[in-house]
CSV table of C-alpha atoms and ligand atoms in Angstrom, one decimal:
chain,number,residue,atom,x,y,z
A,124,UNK,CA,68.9,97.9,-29.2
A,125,UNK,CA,70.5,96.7,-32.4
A,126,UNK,CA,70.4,97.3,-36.4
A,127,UNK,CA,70.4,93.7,-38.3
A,128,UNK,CA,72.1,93.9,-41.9
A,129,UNK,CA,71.0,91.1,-44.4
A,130,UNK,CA,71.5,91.3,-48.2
A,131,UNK,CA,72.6,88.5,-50.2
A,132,UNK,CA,73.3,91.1,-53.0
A,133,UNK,CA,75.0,94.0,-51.2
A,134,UNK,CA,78.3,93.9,-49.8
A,135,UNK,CA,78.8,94.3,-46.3
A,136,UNK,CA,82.1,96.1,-46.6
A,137,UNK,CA,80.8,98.7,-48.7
A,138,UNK,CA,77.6,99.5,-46.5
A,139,UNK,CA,78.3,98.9,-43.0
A,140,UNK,CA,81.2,100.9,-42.5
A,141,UNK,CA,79.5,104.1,-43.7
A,142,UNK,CA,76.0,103.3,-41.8
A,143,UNK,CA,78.2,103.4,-38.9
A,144,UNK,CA,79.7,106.3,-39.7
A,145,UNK,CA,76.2,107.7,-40.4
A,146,UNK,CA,75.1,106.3,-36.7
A,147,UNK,CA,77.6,106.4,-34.3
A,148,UNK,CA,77.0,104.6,-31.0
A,149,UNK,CA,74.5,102.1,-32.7
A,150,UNK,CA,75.3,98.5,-32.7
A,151,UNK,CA,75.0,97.2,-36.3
A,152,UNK,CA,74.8,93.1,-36.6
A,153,UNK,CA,75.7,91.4,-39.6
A,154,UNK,CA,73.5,88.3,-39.8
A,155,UNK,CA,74.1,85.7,-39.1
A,156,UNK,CA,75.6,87.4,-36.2
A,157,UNK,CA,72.2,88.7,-34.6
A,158,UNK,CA,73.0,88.7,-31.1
A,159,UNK,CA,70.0,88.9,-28.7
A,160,UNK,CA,67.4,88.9,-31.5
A,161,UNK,CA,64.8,90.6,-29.4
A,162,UNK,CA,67.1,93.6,-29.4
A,163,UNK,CA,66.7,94.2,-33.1
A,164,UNK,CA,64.9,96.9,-33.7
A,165,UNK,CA,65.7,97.5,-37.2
A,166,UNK,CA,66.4,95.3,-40.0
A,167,UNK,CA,68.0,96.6,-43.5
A,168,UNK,CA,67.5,93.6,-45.4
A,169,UNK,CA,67.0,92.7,-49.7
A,170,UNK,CA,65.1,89.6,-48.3
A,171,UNK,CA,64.5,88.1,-45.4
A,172,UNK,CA,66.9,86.3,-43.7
A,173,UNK,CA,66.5,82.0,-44.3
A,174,UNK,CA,64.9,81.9,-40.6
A,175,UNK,CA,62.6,84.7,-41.5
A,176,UNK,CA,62.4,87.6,-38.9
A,177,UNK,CA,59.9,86.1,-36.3
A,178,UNK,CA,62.6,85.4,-33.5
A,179,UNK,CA,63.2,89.3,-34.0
A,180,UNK,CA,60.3,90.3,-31.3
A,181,UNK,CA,61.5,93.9,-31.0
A,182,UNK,CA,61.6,94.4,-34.5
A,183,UNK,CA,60.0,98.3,-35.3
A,184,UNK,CA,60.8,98.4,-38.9
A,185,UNK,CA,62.1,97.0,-42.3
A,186,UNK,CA,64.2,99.5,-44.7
A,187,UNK,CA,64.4,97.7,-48.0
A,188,UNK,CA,67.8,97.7,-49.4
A,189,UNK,CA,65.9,97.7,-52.6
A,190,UNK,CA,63.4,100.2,-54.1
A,191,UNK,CA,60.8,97.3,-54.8
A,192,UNK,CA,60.1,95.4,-51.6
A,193,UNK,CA,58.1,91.8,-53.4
A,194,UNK,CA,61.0,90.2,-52.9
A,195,UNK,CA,60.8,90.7,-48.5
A,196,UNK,CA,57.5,88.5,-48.3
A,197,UNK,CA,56.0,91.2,-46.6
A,198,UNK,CA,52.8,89.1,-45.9
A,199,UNK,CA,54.5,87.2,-43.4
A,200,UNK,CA,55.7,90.6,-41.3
A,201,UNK,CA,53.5,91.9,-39.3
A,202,UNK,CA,51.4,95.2,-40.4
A,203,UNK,CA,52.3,97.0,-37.2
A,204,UNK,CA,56.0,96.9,-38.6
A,205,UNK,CA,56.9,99.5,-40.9
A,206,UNK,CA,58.2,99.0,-44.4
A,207,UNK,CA,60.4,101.4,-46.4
A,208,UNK,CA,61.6,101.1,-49.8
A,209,UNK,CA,65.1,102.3,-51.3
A,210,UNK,CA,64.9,105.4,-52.7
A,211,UNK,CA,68.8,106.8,-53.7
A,212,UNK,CA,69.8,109.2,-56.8
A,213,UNK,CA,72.3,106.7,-57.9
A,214,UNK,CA,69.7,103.8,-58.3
A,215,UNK,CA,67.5,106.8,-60.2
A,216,UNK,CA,70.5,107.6,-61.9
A,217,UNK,CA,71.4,104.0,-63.1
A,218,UNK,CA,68.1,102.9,-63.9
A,219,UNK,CA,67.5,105.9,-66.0
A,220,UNK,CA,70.8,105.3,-68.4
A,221,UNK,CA,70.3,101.6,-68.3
A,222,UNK,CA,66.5,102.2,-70.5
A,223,UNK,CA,68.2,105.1,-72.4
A,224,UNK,CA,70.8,102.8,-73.3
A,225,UNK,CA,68.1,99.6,-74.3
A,226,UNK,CA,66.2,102.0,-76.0
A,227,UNK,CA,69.0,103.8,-78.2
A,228,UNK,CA,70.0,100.5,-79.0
A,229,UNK,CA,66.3,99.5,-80.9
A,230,UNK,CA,66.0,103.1,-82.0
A,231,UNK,CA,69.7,102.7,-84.0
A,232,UNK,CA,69.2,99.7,-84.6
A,233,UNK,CA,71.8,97.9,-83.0
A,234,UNK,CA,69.8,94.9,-82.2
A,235,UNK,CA,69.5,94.2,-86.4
A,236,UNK,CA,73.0,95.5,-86.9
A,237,UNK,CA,74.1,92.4,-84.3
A,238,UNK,CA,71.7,89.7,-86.0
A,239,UNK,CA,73.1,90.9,-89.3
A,240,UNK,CA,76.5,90.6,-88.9
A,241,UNK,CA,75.9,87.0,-87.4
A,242,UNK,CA,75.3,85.9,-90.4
A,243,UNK,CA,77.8,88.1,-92.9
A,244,UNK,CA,74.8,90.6,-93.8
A,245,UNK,CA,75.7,94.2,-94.8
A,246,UNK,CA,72.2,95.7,-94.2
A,247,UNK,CA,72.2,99.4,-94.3
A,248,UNK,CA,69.3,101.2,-93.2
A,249,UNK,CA,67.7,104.4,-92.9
A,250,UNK,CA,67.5,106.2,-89.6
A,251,UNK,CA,64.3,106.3,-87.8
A,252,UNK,CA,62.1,109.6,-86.9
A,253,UNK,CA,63.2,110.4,-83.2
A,254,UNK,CA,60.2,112.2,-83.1
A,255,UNK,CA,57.6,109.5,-83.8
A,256,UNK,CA,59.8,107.3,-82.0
A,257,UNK,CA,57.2,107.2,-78.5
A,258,UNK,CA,58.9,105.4,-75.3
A,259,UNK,CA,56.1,104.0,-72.9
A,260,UNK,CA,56.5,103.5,-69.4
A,261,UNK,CA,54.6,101.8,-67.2
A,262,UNK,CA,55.2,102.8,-63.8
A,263,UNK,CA,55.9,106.7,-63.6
A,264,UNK,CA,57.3,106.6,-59.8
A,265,UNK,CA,60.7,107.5,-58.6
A,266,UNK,CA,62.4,105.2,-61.3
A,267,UNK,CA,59.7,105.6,-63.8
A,268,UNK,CA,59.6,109.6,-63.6
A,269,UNK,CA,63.8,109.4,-64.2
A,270,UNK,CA,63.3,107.4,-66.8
A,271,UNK,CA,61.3,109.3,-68.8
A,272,UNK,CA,63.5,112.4,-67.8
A,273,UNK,CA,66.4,111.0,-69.7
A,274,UNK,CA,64.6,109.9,-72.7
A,275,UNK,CA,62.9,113.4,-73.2
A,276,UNK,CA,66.2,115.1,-73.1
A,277,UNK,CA,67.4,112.3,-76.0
A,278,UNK,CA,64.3,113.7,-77.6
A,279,UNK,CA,61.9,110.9,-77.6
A,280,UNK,CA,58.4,111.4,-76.9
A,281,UNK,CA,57.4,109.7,-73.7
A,282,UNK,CA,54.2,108.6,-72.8
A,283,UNK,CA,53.8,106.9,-68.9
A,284,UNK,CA,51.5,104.4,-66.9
A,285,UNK,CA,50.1,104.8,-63.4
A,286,UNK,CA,47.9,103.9,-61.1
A,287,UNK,CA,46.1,106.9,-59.9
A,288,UNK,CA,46.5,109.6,-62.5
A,289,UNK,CA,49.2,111.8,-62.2
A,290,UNK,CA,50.6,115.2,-64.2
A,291,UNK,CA,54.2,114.9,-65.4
A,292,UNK,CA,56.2,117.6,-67.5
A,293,UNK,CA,56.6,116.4,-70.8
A,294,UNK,CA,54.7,113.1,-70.5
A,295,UNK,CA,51.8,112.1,-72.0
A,296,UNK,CA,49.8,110.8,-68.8
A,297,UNK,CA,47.5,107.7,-69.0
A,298,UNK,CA,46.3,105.6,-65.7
A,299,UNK,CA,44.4,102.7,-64.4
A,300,UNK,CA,43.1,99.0,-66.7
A,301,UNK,CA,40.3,101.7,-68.5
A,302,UNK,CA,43.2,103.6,-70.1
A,303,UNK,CA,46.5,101.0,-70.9
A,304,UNK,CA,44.8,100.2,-74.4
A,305,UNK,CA,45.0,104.0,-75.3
A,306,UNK,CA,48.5,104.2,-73.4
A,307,UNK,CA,49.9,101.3,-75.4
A,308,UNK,CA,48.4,102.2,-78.9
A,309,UNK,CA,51.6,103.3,-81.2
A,310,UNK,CA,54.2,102.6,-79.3
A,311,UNK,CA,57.9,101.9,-80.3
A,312,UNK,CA,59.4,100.5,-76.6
A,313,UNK,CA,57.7,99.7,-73.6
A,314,UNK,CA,59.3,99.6,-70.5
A,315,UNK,CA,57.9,97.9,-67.2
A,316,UNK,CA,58.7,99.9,-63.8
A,317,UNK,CA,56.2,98.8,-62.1
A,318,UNK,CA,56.5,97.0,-58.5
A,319,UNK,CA,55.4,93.7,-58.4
A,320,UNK,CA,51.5,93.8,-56.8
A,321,UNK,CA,48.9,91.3,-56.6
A,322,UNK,CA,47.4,93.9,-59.7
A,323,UNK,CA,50.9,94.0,-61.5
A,324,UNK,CA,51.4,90.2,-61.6
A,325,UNK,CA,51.8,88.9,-64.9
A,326,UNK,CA,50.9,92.1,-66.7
A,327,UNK,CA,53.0,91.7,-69.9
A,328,UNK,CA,50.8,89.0,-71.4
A,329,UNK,CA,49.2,88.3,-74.8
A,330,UNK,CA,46.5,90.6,-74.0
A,331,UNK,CA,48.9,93.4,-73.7
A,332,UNK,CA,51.0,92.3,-76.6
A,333,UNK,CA,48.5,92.0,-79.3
A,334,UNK,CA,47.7,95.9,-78.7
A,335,UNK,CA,51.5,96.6,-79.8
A,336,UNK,CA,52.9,95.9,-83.4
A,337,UNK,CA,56.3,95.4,-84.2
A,338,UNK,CA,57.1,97.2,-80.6
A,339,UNK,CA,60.3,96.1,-78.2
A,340,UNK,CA,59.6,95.2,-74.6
A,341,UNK,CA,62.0,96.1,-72.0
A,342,UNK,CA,61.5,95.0,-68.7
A,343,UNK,CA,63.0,96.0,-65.7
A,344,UNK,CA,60.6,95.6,-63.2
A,345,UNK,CA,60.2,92.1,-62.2
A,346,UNK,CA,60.2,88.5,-63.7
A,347,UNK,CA,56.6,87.8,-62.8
A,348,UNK,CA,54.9,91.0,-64.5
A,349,UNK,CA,56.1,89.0,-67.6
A,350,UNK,CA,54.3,85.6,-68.8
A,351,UNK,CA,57.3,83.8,-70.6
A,352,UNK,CA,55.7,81.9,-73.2
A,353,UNK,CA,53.4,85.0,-74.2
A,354,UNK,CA,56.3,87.2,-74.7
A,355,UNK,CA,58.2,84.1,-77.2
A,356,UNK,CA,55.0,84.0,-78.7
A,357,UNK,CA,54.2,87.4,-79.3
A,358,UNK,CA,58.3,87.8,-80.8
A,359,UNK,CA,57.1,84.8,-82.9
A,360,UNK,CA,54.0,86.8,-84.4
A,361,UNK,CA,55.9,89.7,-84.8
A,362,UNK,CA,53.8,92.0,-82.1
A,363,UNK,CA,57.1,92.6,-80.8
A,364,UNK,CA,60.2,93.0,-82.1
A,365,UNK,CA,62.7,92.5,-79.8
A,366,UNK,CA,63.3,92.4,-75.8
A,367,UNK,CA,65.7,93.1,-73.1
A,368,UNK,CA,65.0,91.4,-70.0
A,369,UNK,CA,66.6,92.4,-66.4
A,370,UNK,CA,64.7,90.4,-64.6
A,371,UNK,CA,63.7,86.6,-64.2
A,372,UNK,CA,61.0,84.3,-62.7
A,373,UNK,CA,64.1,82.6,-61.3
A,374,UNK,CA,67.4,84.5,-61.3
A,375,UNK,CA,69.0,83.0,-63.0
A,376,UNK,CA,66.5,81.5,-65.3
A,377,UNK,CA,67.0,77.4,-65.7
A,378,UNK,CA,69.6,76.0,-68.5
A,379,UNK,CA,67.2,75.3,-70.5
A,380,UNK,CA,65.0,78.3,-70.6
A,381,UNK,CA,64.3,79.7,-74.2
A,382,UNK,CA,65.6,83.1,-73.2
A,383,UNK,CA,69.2,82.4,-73.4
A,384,UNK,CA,69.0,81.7,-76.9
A,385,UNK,CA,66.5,83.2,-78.1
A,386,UNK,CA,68.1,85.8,-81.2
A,387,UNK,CA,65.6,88.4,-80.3
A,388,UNK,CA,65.7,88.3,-76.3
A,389,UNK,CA,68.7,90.2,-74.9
A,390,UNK,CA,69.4,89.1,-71.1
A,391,UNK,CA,71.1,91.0,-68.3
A,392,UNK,CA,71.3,89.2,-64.6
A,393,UNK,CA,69.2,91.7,-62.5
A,394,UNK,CA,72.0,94.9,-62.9
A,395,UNK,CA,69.8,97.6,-64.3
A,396,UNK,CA,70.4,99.8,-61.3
A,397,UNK,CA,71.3,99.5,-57.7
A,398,UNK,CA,71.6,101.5,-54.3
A,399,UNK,CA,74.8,103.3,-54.2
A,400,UNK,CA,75.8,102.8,-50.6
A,401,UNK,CA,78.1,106.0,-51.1
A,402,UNK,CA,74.7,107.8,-51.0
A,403,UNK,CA,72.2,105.5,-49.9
A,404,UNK,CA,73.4,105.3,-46.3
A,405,UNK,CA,72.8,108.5,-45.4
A,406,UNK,CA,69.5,108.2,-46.3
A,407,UNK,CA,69.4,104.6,-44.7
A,408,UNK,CA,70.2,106.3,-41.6
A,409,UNK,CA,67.3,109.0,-41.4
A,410,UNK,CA,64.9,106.3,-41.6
A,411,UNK,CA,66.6,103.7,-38.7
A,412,UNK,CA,66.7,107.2,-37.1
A,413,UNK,CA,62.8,107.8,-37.4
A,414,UNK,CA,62.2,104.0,-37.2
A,415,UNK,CA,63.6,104.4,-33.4
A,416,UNK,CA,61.7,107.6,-32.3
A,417,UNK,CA,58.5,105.8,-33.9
A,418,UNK,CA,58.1,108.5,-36.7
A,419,UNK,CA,56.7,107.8,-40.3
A,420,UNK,CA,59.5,106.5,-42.2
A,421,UNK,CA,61.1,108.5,-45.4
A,422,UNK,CA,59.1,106.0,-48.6
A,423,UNK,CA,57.0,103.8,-46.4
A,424,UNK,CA,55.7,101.3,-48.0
A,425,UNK,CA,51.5,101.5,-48.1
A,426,UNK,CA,51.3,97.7,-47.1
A,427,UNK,CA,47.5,97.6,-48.8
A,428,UNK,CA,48.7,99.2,-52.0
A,429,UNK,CA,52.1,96.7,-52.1
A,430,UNK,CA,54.4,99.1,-52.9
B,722,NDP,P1,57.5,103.7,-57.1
B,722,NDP,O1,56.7,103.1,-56.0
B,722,NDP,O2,58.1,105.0,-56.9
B,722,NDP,O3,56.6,103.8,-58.4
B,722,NDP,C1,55.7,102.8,-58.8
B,722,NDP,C2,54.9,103.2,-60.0
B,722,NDP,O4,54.1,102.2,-60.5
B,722,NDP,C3,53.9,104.4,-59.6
B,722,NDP,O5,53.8,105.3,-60.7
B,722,NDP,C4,52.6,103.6,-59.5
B,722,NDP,O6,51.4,104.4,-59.8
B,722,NDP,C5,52.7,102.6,-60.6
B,722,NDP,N1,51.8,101.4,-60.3
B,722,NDP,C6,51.8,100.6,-59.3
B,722,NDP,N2,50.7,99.8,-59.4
B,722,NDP,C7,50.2,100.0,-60.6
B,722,NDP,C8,49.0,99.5,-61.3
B,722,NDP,N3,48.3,98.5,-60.8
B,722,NDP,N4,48.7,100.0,-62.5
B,722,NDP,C9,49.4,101.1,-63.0
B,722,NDP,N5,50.5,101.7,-62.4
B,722,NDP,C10,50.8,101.1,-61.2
B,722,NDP,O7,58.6,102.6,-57.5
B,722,NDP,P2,60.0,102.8,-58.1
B,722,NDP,O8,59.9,103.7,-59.3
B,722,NDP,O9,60.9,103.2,-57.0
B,722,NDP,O10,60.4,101.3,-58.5
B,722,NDP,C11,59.6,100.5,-59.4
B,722,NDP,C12,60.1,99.1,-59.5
B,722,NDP,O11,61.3,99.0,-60.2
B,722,NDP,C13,60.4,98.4,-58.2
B,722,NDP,O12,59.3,98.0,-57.5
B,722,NDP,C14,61.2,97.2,-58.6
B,722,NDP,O13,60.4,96.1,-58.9
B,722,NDP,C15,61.9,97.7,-59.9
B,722,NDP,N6,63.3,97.9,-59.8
B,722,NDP,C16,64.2,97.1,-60.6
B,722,NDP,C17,65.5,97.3,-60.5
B,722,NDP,C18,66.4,96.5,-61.4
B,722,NDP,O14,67.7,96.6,-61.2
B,722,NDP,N7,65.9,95.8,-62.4
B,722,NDP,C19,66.1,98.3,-59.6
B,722,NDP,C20,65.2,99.0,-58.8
B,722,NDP,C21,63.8,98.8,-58.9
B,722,NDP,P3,51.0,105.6,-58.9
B,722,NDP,O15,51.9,106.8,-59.3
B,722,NDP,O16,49.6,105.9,-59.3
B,722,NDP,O17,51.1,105.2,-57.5
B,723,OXD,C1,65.5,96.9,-56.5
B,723,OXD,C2,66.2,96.1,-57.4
B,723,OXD,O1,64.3,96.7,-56.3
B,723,OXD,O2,67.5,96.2,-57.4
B,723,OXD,O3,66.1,97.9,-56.0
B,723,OXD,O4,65.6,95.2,-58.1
């Protein structure tokens, strides 16, 4: 039996030494080396490989080297397969400082401070109330829950967005369509952590925008929650402010898309947080290790939910 390692985003020589070290005796491929592909029994893949995984016809399970799993097509892969997403402190860890850091910035006003001094303006301003200052988060799982961690030890007020309805320390708790007007009423900065569903798709529209005023968007979910020409409208009208985008449509968006220069739009090419494969592996490991004795993986995927 084999392991298959594809990623067109993670590097090889940082992962696969340490999954082996993690899992001696296992034979660890790197496509497009497969070997005997019926002899794959695990894959650890970002996507799927360009000749997808049907020649793989021993294939037990997927472990997503990411924490969303959209982006593996999964309704080409067989149900009986199981799916696991990447769950790691250091993506937690990243993902939390990368919204502390979008939101400090709209909170200190950096993003004004920046347009200002474009055009030679010295434009003091009073500082804002931390405590009316409410964060939003849609999405309150693994990433969403560190999130809002590290904003309510900043101090800000954090309300969150879920599915089912859920109890979180310190969060204001809202869920499902029949609540996101009240979740979205008053806030400051809303941030997208949800995974990308058939429910989640395009989310971030007008709809959702013309319940905010003045509000900043920052998503780092993915590009399709987000209808483009809603959110440059919406910055046009003034129902948002400003918005820092992680993730894209198409990464990277075309030349001519209005996002790259757009004064109000700050872009970042898909690096808000990612598996750490100093900690990841291990954890990588357990799951090809359960994946082989046919256990429940560690963060299966429900395949009916999406995520
Ligand atoms: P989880 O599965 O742990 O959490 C998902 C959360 O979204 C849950 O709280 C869930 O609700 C909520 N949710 C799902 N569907 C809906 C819905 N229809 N309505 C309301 N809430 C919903 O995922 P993670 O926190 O691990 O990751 C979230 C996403 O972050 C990933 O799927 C990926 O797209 C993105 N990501 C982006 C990265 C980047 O670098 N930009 C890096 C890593 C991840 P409930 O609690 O009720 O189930
Ligand atoms: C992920 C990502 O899903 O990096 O982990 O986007």
């Amino acid at each position: 039996m084999s392991i298959l390692f594809y990623s067109t985003i993670d590097d090889p020589a940082e992962w696969l030494p340490r999954l082996q070290a993690h899992l001696p005796g296992e034979t660890i491929r790197l496509w497009p080396d497969i070997g005997d592909p019926a002899a794959v029994d695990v894959a650890v893949l970002w996507t799927q490989p360009p000749e997808g995984l049907g020649a793989l016809t021993g294939l037990k399970a997927v472990q997503s080297l990411g924490a969303g799993v959209n982006q593996l097509s999964l309704g080409t892969v067989s149900p009986a397969i199981r799916v696991a997403r990447l769950v790691d402190p250091g993506l937690s860890d990243d993902m939390a400082e990368y919204c502390l850091l979008a939101t400090l910035r709209y909170f200190r006003r950096f993003d004004l401070h920046e347009r200002a001094q474009r055009v030679g303006e010295w434009s003091f301003r009073l500082p804002q109330d931390r405590a009316g200052y409410e964060v939003g988060i849609m999405g309150l799982g693994t990433l969403g829950a560190a999130v809002a961690a590290r904003l309510a030890a900043n101090g800000f007020p954090v309300r969150g967005w879920t599915r089912l309805p859920r109890e979180v320390e310190g969060v204001r708790c809202f869920a499902g369509a029949t609540e996101l007007d009240a979740f979205l009423d008053g806030l400051k900065v809303v941030i997208c952590l949800l995974p990308l569903t058939a429910e989640t798709t395009s989310i971030l529209n007008a709809r959702l925008f013309a319940r905010l005023d003045g509000a900043y968007l920052i998503n780092v979910g993915r590009g399709a929650h987000l209808v483009d020409d809603d959110l440059v409208q919406a910055l046009e009208a003034g129902r948002l402010a400003g918005a820092t985008l992680d993730v894209f449509h198409s990464e990277p968006p075309p030349a001519d898309h209005p996002f790259w220069s757009h004064s109000h739009i700050l872009m970042t090419p898909h690096v808000a947080s990612a598996g750490d494969p100093a900690t990841a592996t291990a954890i990588v490991a357990e799951n090809i290790h359960r994946a082989q004795a046919g256990a429940p993986m560690l963060y299966e995927v429900d395949r009916a939910r999406g995520y």
